[in-house]
Amino acid sequence: MGENVTQEPSRREQTACLRIFECLCGKGLLSSSLPVPRNLEELEAALEQIQERPYRGGAWGNKERKQAILAVSFGTSFEEARVAAIEAIEKDFAAAFPELPVYRAWTSGMIRRKLLRTEGLAIDGVTEAMERMLRDGVTDVLVQPTHIVNGVENDQMKADALAWQESFRSLTFGTPLLTSQEDCRLVVEAVAEEFSGLKKEEALVLMGHGTTHYANSVYAALDYQFKDSGYPNIHLGTVEAYPSMESLLNQLREARPSRVVLAPFMIVAGDHARNDMAGEEEDSWKHRLEKEGFSVSCVLKGLGEYPAVRQLLVRHLRDAKGQADEL
Ligand code: CO
């Protein structure tokens, strides 16, 4: 009875591992020069390598390093929301790494153009921020998105930043808010804590954004996780994808809460929160819930205003810095 006897992987396990490995190599996520995984453990070890490795740029020799943080957000045209959520996150980044300059980029061209037109406020896009850092002599960039999921916005942001890969010594990406199981658990707890005054007979309905990207599955998973974590009266839906208001209504008709609290599950309480969620139009979530006979109150507070959510983003940034510092 040797203690070191590893169990032979089944034929099926081997085949499954090989197929997943080939698929990931095909997508360029793993290098086909890696040893072929023969069981789930070896596959997991290979998957660890996908974890946001730093991207190496051109040749740098002994040039002095200058590291900087780039905080990338979608953006908002609401000033209060910008200050309360986006600037608060950037301040937390600066407080956690006082030796590093923090740059800002917003990915929404529409919002950036609108702010420039209406308020004369110029905010960099990713490309402009990369140019700015280059001018300032930055050599190593830590990119930390405030995006919630690994969706379209985050993919595009990475592609835009990586176009500058050769101009920098390294680019390291921190992960979006909901990336690991632990992230999901911490966000569930952060929301539950924020609404700890919620009574059993009441319900909290959260409005997420939603995406056509496969990353959208995280919303339904998190809705399930709230229930599984002992919060049966917390529901998460999305404004643009699944689960939609129809799914939420099915749950609420059954539960018949005495009151429904509506809150955005987005970094900022911006346009979607003010209009699609809390607006007076026929099809706003507030209006639709009231039409069903529920008494509704709205909380216009973005996730970026929750200290625990900001700290989770700081943690992701710290992980990215750890990887960058090993170079
Ligand atoms: Co939208």
Tab-separated table of C-alpha atoms and ligand atoms in Angstrom:
chain	number	residue	atom	x	y	z
A	1	MET	CA	0.000	0.000	0.000
A	2	GLY	CA	2.381	2.698	-1.152
A	3	GLU	CA	1.244	6.199	-0.289
A	4	ASN	CA	2.647	7.709	-3.435
A	5	VAL	CA	0.709	5.594	-5.862
A	6	THR	CA	-1.094	8.000	-8.186
A	7	GLN	CA	-4.330	6.719	-9.547
A	8	GLU	CA	-4.249	5.862	-13.216
A	9	PRO	CA	-6.431	8.323	-15.097
A	10	SER	CA	-9.294	6.695	-16.906
A	11	ARG	CA	-9.315	6.494	-20.677
A	12	ARG	CA	-12.168	8.993	-20.726
A	13	GLU	CA	-10.323	11.443	-18.496
A	14	GLN	CA	-7.265	11.234	-20.738
A	15	THR	CA	-9.291	11.806	-23.882
A	16	ALA	CA	-11.186	14.732	-22.336
A	17	CYS	CA	-7.963	16.354	-21.106
A	18	LEU	CA	-6.358	15.972	-24.492
A	19	ARG	CA	-9.342	17.490	-26.301
A	20	ILE	CA	-9.527	20.484	-23.948
A	21	PHE	CA	-5.763	20.951	-24.231
A	22	GLU	CA	-5.896	20.897	-28.040
A	23	CYS	CA	-8.769	23.362	-28.050
A	24	LEU	CA	-6.888	25.792	-25.769
A	25	CYS	CA	-3.763	25.462	-27.928
A	26	GLY	CA	-5.885	26.146	-31.002
A	27	LYS	CA	-7.125	29.356	-29.425
A	28	GLY	CA	-3.575	30.367	-28.599
A	29	LEU	CA	-4.266	30.277	-24.851
A	30	LEU	CA	-1.769	27.506	-24.195
A	31	SER	CA	1.461	26.704	-25.967
A	32	SER	CA	1.429	23.370	-27.789
A	33	SER	CA	5.061	22.970	-26.709
A	34	LEU	CA	3.815	22.234	-23.172
A	35	PRO	CA	3.817	18.574	-22.126
A	36	VAL	CA	0.479	17.017	-23.036
A	37	PRO	CA	-1.621	16.679	-19.840
A	38	ARG	CA	-2.579	13.068	-19.098
A	39	ASN	CA	-5.017	13.744	-16.283
A	40	LEU	CA	-7.102	16.543	-14.775
A	41	GLU	CA	-4.364	17.577	-12.356
A	42	GLU	CA	-1.861	18.086	-15.136
A	43	LEU	CA	-4.462	19.962	-17.158
A	44	GLU	CA	-5.132	22.245	-14.196
A	45	ALA	CA	-1.406	22.874	-13.849
A	46	ALA	CA	-1.296	23.851	-17.516
A	47	LEU	CA	-4.352	26.092	-17.049
A	48	GLU	CA	-2.566	27.923	-14.241
A	49	GLN	CA	-0.249	29.215	-16.947
A	50	ILE	CA	-3.114	31.063	-18.648
A	51	GLN	CA	-3.308	33.243	-15.551
A	52	GLU	CA	-2.573	36.625	-17.059
A	53	ARG	CA	1.117	36.383	-17.648
A	54	PRO	CA	2.943	39.661	-18.232
A	55	TYR	CA	3.465	40.523	-21.875
A	56	ARG	CA	7.096	41.251	-22.645
A	57	GLY	CA	7.848	44.113	-24.964
A	58	GLY	CA	10.987	45.085	-26.876
A	59	ALA	CA	14.629	44.852	-25.733
A	60	TRP	CA	15.391	47.027	-22.742
A	61	GLY	CA	18.906	46.308	-21.528
A	62	ASN	CA	19.673	48.278	-18.400
A	63	LYS	CA	17.303	51.171	-18.989
A	64	GLU	CA	15.850	52.293	-15.699
A	65	ARG	CA	12.386	50.901	-14.997
A	66	LYS	CA	9.397	53.056	-14.320
A	67	GLN	CA	6.225	51.234	-13.392
A	68	ALA	CA	2.746	52.787	-13.573
A	69	ILE	CA	-0.868	51.771	-13.073
A	70	LEU	CA	-3.485	52.226	-15.780
A	71	ALA	CA	-7.024	52.097	-14.358
A	72	VAL	CA	-9.416	51.268	-17.192
A	73	SER	CA	-13.151	51.865	-16.790
A	74	PHE	CA	-16.080	51.891	-19.175
A	75	GLY	CA	-16.864	55.474	-18.088
A	76	THR	CA	-19.963	57.457	-17.217
A	77	SER	CA	-21.370	60.855	-18.113
A	78	PHE	CA	-22.733	61.351	-14.578
A	79	GLU	CA	-20.296	63.379	-12.524
A	80	GLU	CA	-21.509	62.142	-9.114
A	81	ALA	CA	-21.136	58.551	-10.259
A	82	ARG	CA	-17.692	59.256	-11.658
A	83	VAL	CA	-16.498	60.729	-8.368
A	84	ALA	CA	-18.200	58.198	-6.094
A	85	ALA	CA	-17.188	55.075	-8.006
A	86	ILE	CA	-14.440	55.512	-10.590
A	87	GLU	CA	-12.384	58.116	-8.757
A	88	ALA	CA	-12.817	56.248	-5.482
A	89	ILE	CA	-11.363	53.120	-7.109
A	90	GLU	CA	-8.434	55.085	-8.556
A	91	LYS	CA	-7.802	56.633	-5.139
A	92	ASP	CA	-7.699	53.181	-3.559
A	93	PHE	CA	-5.189	52.050	-6.209
A	94	ALA	CA	-3.021	55.100	-5.433
A	95	ALA	CA	-3.296	54.491	-1.680
A	96	ALA	CA	-2.285	50.839	-2.058
A	97	PHE	CA	0.740	51.711	-4.232
A	98	PRO	CA	1.758	55.250	-3.264
A	99	GLU	CA	5.038	54.946	-5.212
A	100	LEU	CA	3.263	54.377	-8.542
A	101	PRO	CA	1.539	56.989	-10.704
A	102	VAL	CA	-2.075	56.105	-11.608
A	103	TYR	CA	-3.327	56.860	-15.127
A	104	ARG	CA	-6.942	56.747	-16.267
A	105	ALA	CA	-8.521	55.424	-19.449
A	106	TRP	CA	-12.192	54.949	-20.378
A	107	THR	CA	-13.219	52.500	-23.035
A	108	SER	CA	-16.492	54.134	-24.077
A	109	GLY	CA	-15.727	56.460	-26.982
A	110	MET	CA	-19.313	57.684	-26.925
A	111	ILE	CA	-19.123	58.820	-23.302
A	112	ARG	CA	-15.679	60.388	-23.802
A	113	ARG	CA	-16.917	62.388	-26.802
A	114	LYS	CA	-20.035	63.456	-24.904
A	115	LEU	CA	-18.043	64.708	-21.901
A	116	LEU	CA	-15.673	66.617	-24.132
A	117	ARG	CA	-18.584	68.243	-25.986
A	118	THR	CA	-20.767	69.069	-22.974
A	119	GLU	CA	-18.249	69.724	-20.215
A	120	GLY	CA	-14.958	70.243	-22.015
A	121	LEU	CA	-13.633	67.292	-20.032
A	122	ALA	CA	-11.012	65.260	-21.937
A	123	ILE	CA	-10.520	61.674	-20.764
A	124	ASP	CA	-8.040	59.328	-22.418
A	125	GLY	CA	-9.021	56.174	-24.228
A	126	VAL	CA	-6.659	53.217	-23.876
A	127	THR	CA	-4.586	54.316	-26.887
A	128	GLU	CA	-4.240	57.907	-25.635
A	129	ALA	CA	-3.255	56.683	-22.169
A	130	MET	CA	-0.580	54.376	-23.608
A	131	GLU	CA	0.824	57.324	-25.586
A	132	ARG	CA	0.757	59.491	-22.484
A	133	MET	CA	2.624	56.922	-20.371
A	134	LEU	CA	5.197	56.480	-23.116
A	135	ARG	CA	5.810	60.250	-23.173
A	136	ASP	CA	6.177	60.198	-19.380
A	137	GLY	CA	8.894	57.553	-19.600
A	138	VAL	CA	6.855	54.668	-18.161
A	139	THR	CA	8.430	51.307	-19.057
A	140	ASP	CA	6.223	48.798	-17.222
A	141	VAL	CA	2.433	49.107	-17.230
A	142	LEU	CA	0.025	47.433	-14.811
A	143	VAL	CA	-3.391	47.539	-16.433
A	144	GLN	CA	-6.241	47.081	-13.973
A	145	PRO	CA	-9.746	47.130	-15.449
A	146	THR	CA	-12.791	47.975	-13.355
A	147	HIS	CA	-14.869	45.817	-15.702
A	148	ILE	CA	-17.123	43.281	-14.011
A	149	VAL	CA	-16.735	40.342	-16.377
A	150	ASN	CA	-14.140	39.084	-18.825
A	151	GLY	CA	-16.363	40.174	-21.705
A	152	VAL	CA	-16.236	42.223	-24.882
A	153	GLU	CA	-15.083	45.475	-23.256
A	154	ASN	CA	-12.228	43.752	-21.481
A	155	ASP	CA	-11.101	41.832	-24.585
A	156	GLN	CA	-11.110	45.014	-26.655
A	157	MET	CA	-9.236	46.912	-23.949
A	158	LYS	CA	-6.521	44.252	-23.921
A	159	ALA	CA	-6.216	44.267	-27.696
A	160	ASP	CA	-5.900	48.077	-27.705
A	161	ALA	CA	-3.222	48.004	-25.001
A	162	LEU	CA	-1.330	45.117	-26.594
A	163	ALA	CA	-0.958	47.126	-29.807
A	164	TRP	CA	1.657	49.033	-27.741
A	165	GLN	CA	3.442	45.960	-26.449
A	166	GLU	CA	6.697	46.658	-28.312
A	167	SER	CA	6.902	50.194	-26.928
A	168	PHE	CA	7.040	49.044	-23.320
A	169	ARG	CA	9.207	46.663	-21.391
A	170	SER	CA	6.135	44.871	-20.047
A	171	LEU	CA	2.352	45.025	-19.924
A	172	THR	CA	0.589	43.136	-17.153
A	173	PHE	CA	-3.184	42.817	-16.943
A	174	GLY	CA	-5.071	42.524	-13.681
A	175	THR	CA	-8.292	40.533	-13.977
A	176	PRO	CA	-11.869	41.922	-14.017
A	177	LEU	CA	-13.926	41.901	-10.830
A	178	LEU	CA	-15.587	38.504	-11.306
A	179	THR	CA	-12.871	36.152	-12.472
A	180	SER	CA	-12.304	33.443	-9.861
A	181	GLN	CA	-14.636	31.502	-7.572
A	182	GLU	CA	-13.179	33.477	-4.680
A	183	ASP	CA	-14.060	36.749	-6.446
A	184	CYS	CA	-17.681	35.639	-6.756
A	185	ARG	CA	-17.813	34.633	-3.096
A	186	LEU	CA	-16.380	37.969	-1.959
A	187	VAL	CA	-18.796	39.965	-4.111
A	188	VAL	CA	-21.779	37.978	-2.815
A	189	GLU	CA	-20.649	38.806	0.725
A	190	ALA	CA	-20.009	42.468	-0.142
A	191	VAL	CA	-23.545	42.871	-1.513
A	192	ALA	CA	-25.135	40.997	1.403
A	193	GLU	CA	-23.195	43.187	3.829
A	194	GLU	CA	-24.240	46.370	2.047
A	195	PHE	CA	-27.904	45.332	2.317
A	196	SER	CA	-27.701	43.709	5.731
A	197	GLY	CA	-30.820	45.650	6.744
A	198	LEU	CA	-32.917	43.754	4.196
A	199	LYS	CA	-35.739	41.847	5.893
A	200	LYS	CA	-36.597	38.228	5.117
A	201	GLU	CA	-39.923	39.172	3.567
A	202	GLU	CA	-38.300	41.798	1.333
A	203	ALA	CA	-36.308	41.240	-1.855
A	204	LEU	CA	-33.232	42.835	-3.337
A	205	VAL	CA	-33.175	42.902	-7.126
A	206	LEU	CA	-29.833	43.716	-8.717
A	207	MET	CA	-29.520	44.984	-12.274
A	208	GLY	CA	-26.400	43.740	-14.020
A	209	HIS	CA	-25.466	44.832	-17.529
A	210	GLY	CA	-25.252	41.538	-19.404
A	211	THR	CA	-23.369	40.722	-22.584
A	212	THR	CA	-23.605	38.627	-25.740
A	213	HIS	CA	-20.145	37.258	-24.792
A	214	TYR	CA	-20.048	33.767	-23.235
A	215	ALA	CA	-18.840	35.431	-20.016
A	216	ASN	CA	-22.516	36.334	-19.483
A	217	SER	CA	-23.022	32.977	-17.735
A	218	VAL	CA	-21.463	34.487	-14.607
A	219	TYR	CA	-24.687	36.429	-13.916
A	220	ALA	CA	-26.895	33.339	-13.685
A	221	ALA	CA	-24.165	31.596	-11.693
A	222	LEU	CA	-24.010	34.460	-9.230
A	223	ASP	CA	-27.801	34.626	-8.897
A	224	TYR	CA	-27.633	30.958	-7.924
A	225	GLN	CA	-24.727	31.618	-5.585
A	226	PHE	CA	-26.671	34.274	-3.643
A	227	LYS	CA	-29.369	31.688	-2.922
A	228	ASP	CA	-26.825	29.002	-2.177
A	229	SER	CA	-25.030	31.321	0.266
A	230	GLY	CA	-28.152	31.826	2.380
A	231	TYR	CA	-29.645	34.874	0.660
A	232	PRO	CA	-32.762	33.488	-1.043
A	233	ASN	CA	-34.212	36.997	-1.387
A	234	ILE	CA	-31.340	38.449	-3.441
A	235	HIS	CA	-31.878	38.233	-7.199
A	236	LEU	CA	-29.542	39.190	-10.014
A	237	GLY	CA	-30.739	39.936	-13.528
A	238	THR	CA	-29.349	41.833	-16.505
A	239	VAL	CA	-30.626	44.674	-18.618
A	240	GLU	CA	-29.270	43.361	-21.914
A	241	ALA	CA	-29.039	39.580	-21.637
A	242	TYR	CA	-30.056	36.551	-19.539
A	243	PRO	CA	-31.392	36.449	-16.833
A	244	SER	CA	-33.788	39.210	-17.875
A	245	MET	CA	-36.634	40.938	-16.039
A	246	GLU	CA	-38.948	38.099	-17.186
A	247	SER	CA	-36.917	35.548	-15.221
A	248	LEU	CA	-36.843	37.852	-12.206
A	249	LEU	CA	-40.595	38.389	-12.349
A	250	ASN	CA	-41.164	34.641	-12.327
A	251	GLN	CA	-39.163	34.387	-9.111
A	252	LEU	CA	-40.773	37.422	-7.516
A	253	ARG	CA	-44.344	36.379	-8.326
A	254	GLU	CA	-43.640	33.218	-6.409
A	255	ALA	CA	-41.914	34.885	-3.451
A	256	ARG	CA	-44.339	37.848	-3.189
A	257	PRO	CA	-41.936	40.088	-1.218
A	258	SER	CA	-43.489	42.883	0.849
A	259	ARG	CA	-41.086	45.355	-0.744
A	260	VAL	CA	-38.523	45.244	-3.548
A	261	VAL	CA	-35.247	47.145	-3.323
A	262	LEU	CA	-33.659	47.806	-6.710
A	263	ALA	CA	-29.929	48.456	-7.060
A	264	PRO	CA	-27.443	48.407	-9.938
A	265	PHE	CA	-24.926	45.579	-10.211
A	266	MET	CA	-22.582	47.778	-12.212
A	267	ILE	CA	-19.495	49.719	-11.183
A	268	VAL	CA	-21.256	53.055	-11.540
A	269	ALA	CA	-24.875	54.061	-10.967
A	270	GLY	CA	-25.013	55.734	-14.373
A	271	ASP	CA	-27.382	55.815	-17.304
A	272	HIS	CA	-28.696	52.229	-16.989
A	273	ALA	CA	-29.318	52.610	-13.251
A	274	ARG	CA	-31.014	55.990	-13.553
A	275	ASN	CA	-33.110	55.223	-16.618
A	276	ASP	CA	-33.526	51.496	-17.320
A	277	MET	CA	-33.696	50.643	-13.616
A	278	ALA	CA	-35.129	53.603	-11.702
A	279	GLY	CA	-36.605	55.710	-14.540
A	280	GLU	CA	-40.249	56.625	-14.943
A	281	GLU	CA	-40.637	55.127	-18.432
A	282	GLU	CA	-43.096	52.284	-19.017
A	283	ASP	CA	-40.389	49.660	-19.416
A	284	SER	CA	-38.063	50.627	-16.551
A	285	TRP	CA	-37.594	47.861	-13.964
A	286	LYS	CA	-39.148	50.058	-11.300
A	287	HIS	CA	-42.234	50.652	-13.409
A	288	ARG	CA	-42.612	47.003	-14.381
A	289	LEU	CA	-42.345	45.855	-10.767
A	290	GLU	CA	-44.864	48.452	-9.634
A	291	LYS	CA	-47.242	47.304	-12.354
A	292	GLU	CA	-47.014	43.831	-10.808
A	293	GLY	CA	-48.153	45.368	-7.533
A	294	PHE	CA	-44.814	45.502	-5.717
A	295	SER	CA	-43.755	48.426	-3.606
A	296	VAL	CA	-40.352	49.443	-4.967
A	297	SER	CA	-37.489	51.574	-3.722
A	298	CYS	CA	-34.301	52.303	-5.656
A	299	VAL	CA	-30.754	52.587	-4.399
A	300	LEU	CA	-28.558	54.502	-6.840
A	301	LYS	CA	-25.221	53.237	-5.652
A	302	GLY	CA	-22.721	51.543	-7.966
A	303	LEU	CA	-20.550	48.587	-6.935
A	304	GLY	CA	-17.528	50.891	-7.123
A	305	GLU	CA	-18.969	52.678	-4.096
A	306	TYR	CA	-18.689	49.536	-1.955
A	307	PRO	CA	-15.329	49.549	-0.122
A	308	ALA	CA	-15.155	45.728	-0.224
A	309	VAL	CA	-15.541	45.722	-4.020
A	310	ARG	CA	-12.804	48.332	-4.374
A	311	GLN	CA	-10.545	46.246	-2.153
A	312	LEU	CA	-11.117	43.228	-4.378
A	313	LEU	CA	-9.950	45.252	-7.378
A	314	VAL	CA	-6.905	46.351	-5.372
A	315	ARG	CA	-6.229	42.674	-4.709
A	316	HIS	CA	-6.345	41.921	-8.449
A	317	LEU	CA	-3.950	44.807	-9.062
A	318	ARG	CA	-1.619	43.478	-6.373
A	319	ASP	CA	-1.589	40.058	-8.082
A	320	ALA	CA	-0.696	41.726	-11.384
A	321	LYS	CA	2.097	43.681	-9.700
A	322	GLY	CA	3.433	40.477	-8.174
A	323	GLN	CA	3.682	38.909	-11.649
A	324	ALA	CA	5.272	42.032	-13.135
A	325	ASP	CA	7.819	42.299	-10.331
A	326	GLU	CA	9.073	38.784	-11.057
A	327	LEU	CA	10.312	39.861	-14.476
B	1	CO	CO	-25.139	49.403	-21.829
